[in-house]
């Protein structure tokens, strides 16, 4: 018998530990969208927090706002 999508999510909930970290997702967005990968690759980026304010200011100055 195959589990429903909701049942599968409940079963998987205990498989991961959640942490908060500055990372960049390296897996291809199209592969993630189309379910072609079973693992997501992250790259540690400790400088993201430091440059977030600078980046927001520069984007607003150029008429953009992605955050």
XYZ file of N, CA, C and O in Angstrom:
268
model
N 0.841 -1.180 0.000
C 0.000 0.000 0.000
C 0.887 1.245 0.000
O 1.813 1.355 0.789
N 0.590 2.196 -0.865
C 1.394 3.416 -0.986
C 0.820 4.513 -0.082
O -0.394 4.711 -0.016
N 1.708 5.228 0.616
C 1.285 6.312 1.500
C 0.845 7.515 0.678
O 1.376 7.783 -0.396
N -0.130 8.248 1.202
C -0.530 9.492 0.551
C 0.575 10.511 0.747
O 1.486 10.320 1.565
N 0.498 11.613 0.017
C 1.532 12.650 0.129
C 1.595 13.195 1.555
O 2.669 13.394 2.114
N 0.451 13.414 2.171
C 0.420 13.935 3.539
C 1.036 12.937 4.514
O 1.824 13.304 5.378
N 0.707 11.654 4.364
C 1.280 10.625 5.230
C 2.791 10.543 5.051
O 3.532 10.384 6.019
N 3.257 10.681 3.826
C 4.698 10.633 3.552
C 5.405 11.805 4.225
O 6.495 11.640 4.773
N 4.803 12.993 4.212
C 5.416 14.152 4.859
C 5.496 13.946 6.366
O 6.492 14.289 6.993
N 4.469 13.380 6.947
C 4.475 13.122 8.383
C 5.570 12.114 8.722
O 6.297 12.269 9.698
N 5.726 11.085 7.916
C 6.760 10.080 8.155
C 8.156 10.673 8.038
O 9.051 10.330 8.796
N 8.362 11.581 7.100
C 9.682 12.175 6.868
C 10.039 13.231 7.896
O 11.193 13.593 8.031
N 9.081 13.747 8.610
C 9.314 14.850 9.538
C 10.416 14.523 10.547
O 11.197 15.378 10.914
N 10.531 13.303 10.968
C 11.551 12.934 11.939
C 12.918 12.667 11.332
O 13.862 12.382 12.046
N 13.061 12.767 10.042
C 14.316 12.439 9.362
C 15.324 13.572 9.335
O 16.477 13.367 8.995
N 14.922 14.778 9.620
C 15.823 15.921 9.461
C 15.924 16.727 10.748
O 15.008 16.750 11.563
N 17.039 17.387 10.898
C 17.224 18.367 11.956
C 17.241 19.733 11.283
O 17.931 19.921 10.282
N 16.488 20.663 11.818
C 16.439 21.996 11.231
C 17.428 22.919 11.939
O 17.527 22.909 13.167
N 18.173 23.678 11.154
C 19.084 24.680 11.689
C 18.929 25.955 10.863
O 18.433 25.917 9.735
N 19.337 27.065 11.418
C 19.338 28.317 10.666
C 20.790 28.646 10.351
O 21.637 28.667 11.257
N 21.077 28.877 9.071
C 22.454 29.153 8.657
C 22.454 30.003 7.397
O 21.478 29.991 6.644
N 23.524 30.735 7.187
C 23.695 31.494 5.951
C 24.255 30.549 4.899
O 25.410 30.144 4.962
N 23.423 30.175 3.944
C 23.828 29.248 2.892
C 23.278 29.708 1.547
O 22.342 30.494 1.476
N 23.886 29.193 0.498
C 23.422 29.403 -0.865
C 23.035 28.025 -1.397
O 23.790 27.060 -1.228
N 21.854 27.923 -2.015
C 21.430 26.652 -2.603
C 22.149 26.498 -3.934
O 22.029 27.331 -4.824
N 22.919 25.407 -4.059
C 23.708 25.182 -5.262
C 23.005 24.261 -6.265
O 23.360 24.241 -7.436
N 22.018 23.504 -5.812
C 21.274 22.626 -6.725
C 20.521 23.484 -7.738
O 20.065 24.584 -7.420
N 20.399 22.994 -8.939
C 19.718 23.728 -10.008
C 18.238 23.899 -9.678
O 17.564 22.942 -9.310
N 17.730 25.124 -9.826
C 16.329 25.410 -9.526
C 15.392 24.560 -10.382
O 14.367 24.072 -9.895
N 15.740 24.348 -11.642
C 14.873 23.560 -12.519
C 14.815 22.106 -12.059
O 13.765 21.458 -12.137
N 15.926 21.577 -11.539
C 15.933 20.204 -11.029
C 15.090 20.094 -9.758
O 14.368 19.117 -9.563
N 15.170 21.112 -8.907
C 14.348 21.122 -7.698
C 12.868 21.194 -8.066
O 12.044 20.457 -7.523
N 12.530 22.073 -8.987
C 11.139 22.268 -9.410
C 10.555 21.004 -10.028
O 9.387 20.675 -9.812
N 11.361 20.287 -10.787
C 10.868 19.110 -11.502
C 11.113 17.797 -10.756
O 10.905 16.723 -11.315
N 11.541 17.889 -9.500
C 11.732 16.697 -8.689
C 12.810 15.760 -9.211
O 12.724 14.554 -9.035
N 13.844 16.305 -9.856
C 14.902 15.484 -10.441
C 16.064 15.206 -9.488
O 17.002 14.520 -9.848
N 16.014 15.778 -8.291
C 17.085 15.542 -7.321
C 16.491 15.014 -6.020
O 15.381 15.354 -5.642
N 17.232 14.160 -5.356
C 16.761 13.642 -4.070
C 17.469 14.326 -2.902
O 17.050 14.201 -1.765
N 18.552 15.051 -3.190
C 19.286 15.796 -2.169
C 19.537 17.208 -2.682
O 19.806 17.404 -3.857
N 19.479 18.163 -1.785
C 19.756 19.553 -2.133
C 21.154 19.891 -1.640
O 21.515 19.568 -0.507
N 21.943 20.541 -2.489
C 23.311 20.906 -2.134
C 23.334 22.366 -1.684
O 22.830 23.252 -2.380
N 23.915 22.604 -0.498
C 24.060 23.947 0.049
C 25.533 24.288 0.155
O 26.371 23.412 0.365
N 25.855 25.571 0.036
C 27.214 26.043 0.243
C 27.171 27.045 1.396
O 26.370 27.990 1.377
N 28.000 26.841 2.377
C 28.065 27.757 3.505
C 28.547 29.125 3.034
O 29.472 29.231 2.235
N 27.896 30.157 3.517
C 28.288 31.511 3.147
C 28.130 32.426 4.356
O 27.116 33.099 4.512
N 29.121 32.448 5.241
C 29.016 33.242 6.458
C 28.945 34.747 6.210
O 28.615 35.504 7.108
N 29.223 35.165 5.000
C 29.235 36.597 4.708
C 27.868 37.136 4.287
O 27.690 38.335 4.136
N 26.883 36.266 4.086
C 25.573 36.730 3.643
C 24.958 37.732 4.611
O 24.433 38.760 4.195
N 25.007 37.445 5.885
C 24.431 38.360 6.870
C 25.128 39.710 6.850
O 24.491 40.759 6.953
N 26.444 39.685 6.711
C 27.209 40.930 6.714
C 26.866 41.810 5.519
O 26.847 43.036 5.625
N 26.602 41.198 4.377
C 26.352 41.982 3.163
C 24.879 42.198 2.855
O 24.542 42.889 1.912
N 23.980 41.626 3.658
C 22.546 41.758 3.388
C 22.101 43.221 3.400
O 21.417 43.679 2.488
N 22.518 44.000 4.406
C 22.121 45.407 4.489
C 22.692 46.202 3.315
O 22.009 47.035 2.729
N 23.938 45.940 2.972
C 24.567 46.635 1.846
C 23.841 46.290 0.551
O 23.564 47.161 -0.276
N 23.517 45.015 0.378
C 22.822 44.572 -0.829
C 21.444 45.187 -0.957
O 21.039 45.624 -2.035
N 20.701 45.237 0.143
C 19.359 45.838 0.112
C 19.438 47.316 -0.271
O 18.653 47.796 -1.081
N 20.388 48.020 0.313
C 20.535 49.446 0.020
C 20.860 49.665 -1.457
O 20.279 50.531 -2.111
N 21.759 48.857 -2.009
C 22.130 48.982 -3.417
C 20.960 48.641 -4.333
O 20.741 49.301 -5.351
N 20.199 47.616 -3.974
C 19.054 47.224 -4.811
C 17.968 48.287 -4.796
O 17.382 48.602 -5.824
N 17.704 48.851 -3.628
C 16.686 49.919 -3.535
C 17.133 51.134 -4.337
O 16.328 51.785 -4.996
N 18.420 51.454 -4.273
C 18.952 52.593 -5.025
C 18.783 52.400 -6.541
O 18.637 53.365 -7.279
N 18.807 51.125 -6.983
C 18.640 50.856 -8.409
C 17.195 50.506 -8.777
O 16.909 50.082 -9.873
N 16.260 50.699 -7.803
C 14.845 50.477 -8.073
C 14.382 49.036 -7.917
O 13.293 48.689 -8.351
N 15.188 48.186 -7.298
C 14.824 46.787 -7.092
C 14.588 46.517 -5.606
O 15.116 47.210 -4.759
N 13.804 45.505 -5.331
C 13.589 45.079 -3.953
C 13.253 43.597 -3.954
O 12.110 43.210 -4.100
N 14.257 42.740 -3.806
C 14.049 41.304 -3.838
C 13.813 40.697 -2.474
O 13.436 39.548 -2.379
N 14.066 41.407 -1.388
C 13.888 40.829 -0.050
C 12.660 41.358 0.571
O 12.318 42.367 0.808
